Amino acid sequence: MQATTDPKMRNSQALTHLRKLVGNIYFEPQRTRVLNSAYLSELNLVVGKIRPAGIVGFRRAASTAISEFSELIFRSVHGYERGCKYETVRNQVTNIILEEFLNCLPSDLTDVDVTRVEECFASWFSEHVDLHESFIPCVLPPRSSNSFLVGPVRFITRDRFVEHELKQSDGSHEFTARPLLDAMTKGDANWIAQISIDRCMKDRAQELADLSVDLALVGVQLAIETDDSKYVTRLHARTVPRYRVTLSRSPKGWSGGVEKQFPGMAFGVGVFEDVLTQRGDILESIGRRIVTFMDITAGLRLLETAWADAAYWFHEGLAEPLDTIAITKLETCIEVLLRAENTRGSERRICEGIEAFYGLSRDDIFVPGLQLTVKRFAKNLVRDRSRILHGSWSTLTHALDVNRTGLEVVAGGLLVNYTVGLDQYMKTTQPRDVLDSFLTFARQHSSRQRQARISSAINT
């Protein structure tokens, strides 16, 4: 359901749904029958609860009204969307209605009763939200000890966390933190991401914290720009195994090996810190995107959400072991970033994005080795993704023309140019939260300085 922005229409819809709900309340008092979960299941209610007074719930006819009324409540306050999940709103709204309107007639209800539900939920929400500080284990290059920030996310080494967060406390957290530290040891996770989420319920705060850290890790991946950046991850997200062990046999005999799959293994002491310093402008820019992601009322919401969604697809694409799936995810990253809505729109948007950020027109050569123009590159990109997802090409056996490493560079480059360009765009007078306006601005400030590097990577 699409929530309306017209207050009068919204109130009318809410009252209609509330009357439908109240008219479909089912109540069976406690008498001689044993009221248990088995009997409750037999009643086939959409919502059913056993209470001291008996069974109370909603008949199946109220299913749509429950969803749509809860959706209206959920979308009515920005803080609800940020601070809790829809399922939480739905469960609590049904509880409120069953408690407040059990013996009411639908025809007696007015807008005042809708307001009563809203006020009850607002009071309940205020009592259950809090400030939650999360500590999330991550896998990052090992030879570093300095903490660093990506917006609201602070990365500290495990040793510093133990020394400064645990040992300097009153000791009450040591037992609670032990499972996390043990998991880090088993998973070779050497860093902890620390982030605070205010005015959220605990499960929603953890979800926001995890996703914010993922976006911050994309910043690290874009900064270090090495092939093993795909190993940068949260410990409990999609992870590449820390070790790859192989064993095989041929007529010539046995062979096997152990490969450690860890980010920044070739970095010497201080290299990671230097990389973060040199790419500090990118990390700062991505930090601003994370701030907007955490606050639904901040920034240019549509443009910044597109960046965050695309960055997550990029993060997933880097970690994917199978090339066909990885390329599909990286292509999705580009399409999501440029808000393409269909095949023709995808091709057009990709061309517009390349022109805006790299100064290349549709007929310019984008991949010199294959003589691919921007237009042909976009067409092939959209075609490959569509045929893999719709089964026209085999996910497991088809060999794609697009080089994975090159596509990683293209997608990463677009993410970097988009976020840095967005910072400049937001400094203009009254920037519109519209992609076409942003691309027009970016086109006027485009440069071809990264083109040789991208073309080289694609041809590798």
Coordinates of N, CA and C in Angstrom, one line a residue, residues 1-22 64-73 75-76 97 109-111 113-115 118:
M1 N 0.8 -1.2 0.0 CA 0.0 0.0 0.0 C 0.9 1.2 0.0
Q2 N 0.5 2.3 -0.8 CA 1.3 3.5 -0.8 C 0.6 4.5 0.1
A3 N 1.3 4.9 1.1 CA 0.8 5.8 2.1 C 0.5 7.2 1.5
T4 N -0.7 7.7 1.7 CA -1.1 9.0 1.2 C -0.5 10.2 2.0
T5 N -0.2 11.3 1.3 CA 0.3 12.5 2.0 C -0.8 13.5 2.2
D6 N -2.0 13.2 1.8 CA -3.2 14.1 2.0 C -3.8 13.7 3.4
P7 N -3.7 14.7 4.4 CA -4.2 14.4 5.7 C -5.6 13.9 5.8
K8 N -6.5 14.6 5.0 CA -7.9 14.3 5.1 C -8.2 12.9 4.5
M9 N -7.5 12.6 3.4 CA -7.7 11.2 2.8 C -7.1 10.2 3.8
R10 N -6.0 10.5 4.4 CA -5.4 9.5 5.3 C -6.3 9.2 6.5
N11 N -6.8 10.3 7.0 CA -7.7 10.1 8.2 C -9.0 9.3 7.8
S12 N -9.5 9.6 6.6 CA -10.7 8.8 6.2 C -10.3 7.3 6.0
Q13 N -9.2 7.1 5.4 CA -8.7 5.7 5.2 C -8.5 5.0 6.5
A14 N -7.9 5.7 7.5 CA -7.6 5.1 8.8 C -8.9 4.8 9.5
L15 N -9.9 5.6 9.5 CA -11.1 5.4 10.1 C -11.8 4.2 9.5
T16 N -11.8 4.1 8.2 CA -12.4 3.0 7.5 C -11.8 1.6 7.9
H17 N -10.5 1.6 8.0 CA -9.7 0.4 8.4 C -10.0 0.1 9.8
L18 N -10.0 1.1 10.7 CA -10.3 0.8 12.1 C -11.7 0.2 12.3
R19 N -12.7 0.8 11.6 CA -14.0 0.2 11.8 C -14.1 -1.2 11.3
K20 N -13.3 -1.5 10.2 CA -13.3 -2.9 9.7 C -12.6 -3.8 10.7
L21 N -11.6 -3.3 11.4 CA -10.9 -4.2 12.4 C -11.8 -4.4 13.6
V22 N -12.4 -3.4 14.1 CA -13.3 -3.5 15.3 C -14.5 -4.4 14.9
T64 N -6.6 -7.5 5.4 CA -6.1 -6.4 4.7 C -6.2 -5.1 5.5
A65 N -7.2 -5.0 6.4 CA -7.3 -3.8 7.2 C -6.2 -3.7 8.2
I66 N -5.8 -4.9 8.8 CA -4.6 -4.9 9.7 C -3.4 -4.3 9.0
S67 N -3.1 -4.8 7.8 CA -1.9 -4.4 7.1 C -1.9 -3.0 6.7
E68 N -3.1 -2.5 6.2 CA -3.1 -1.1 5.7 C -3.2 -0.1 6.9
F69 N -3.9 -0.4 7.9 CA -4.0 0.5 9.1 C -2.6 0.6 9.7
S70 N -1.9 -0.6 9.9 CA -0.6 -0.6 10.5 C 0.4 0.2 9.6
E71 N 0.3 0.1 8.3 CA 1.1 0.8 7.3 C 0.9 2.3 7.5
L72 N -0.3 2.8 7.7 CA -0.6 4.2 7.9 C 0.1 4.7 9.1
I73 N 0.0 3.9 10.2 CA 0.7 4.3 11.5 C 2.2 4.3 11.3
R75 N 4.0 4.8 8.6 CA 4.5 5.9 7.8 C 4.2 7.3 8.3
S76 N 3.4 7.3 9.4 CA 2.9 8.6 9.8 C 4.0 9.5 10.5
I97 N -5.7 -2.2 19.6 CA -7.1 -2.2 19.2 C -7.9 -3.3 20.0
L109 N -17.4 4.6 16.0 CA -16.0 5.1 16.0 C -15.9 6.4 15.1
T110 N -15.0 7.3 15.6 CA -14.8 8.5 14.9 C -13.3 8.8 14.7
D111 N -12.9 9.9 14.2 CA -11.5 10.3 14.0 C -10.8 10.3 15.4
D113 N -11.1 8.2 17.8 CA -10.6 6.9 18.1 C -9.3 6.5 17.3
V114 N -9.2 7.0 16.1 CA -8.0 6.8 15.3 C -6.8 7.5 16.1
T115 N -7.1 8.8 16.5 CA -6.1 9.5 17.3 C -5.7 8.8 18.6
E118 N -3.2 6.2 17.7 CA -1.9 6.8 17.4 C -1.2 7.2 18.7

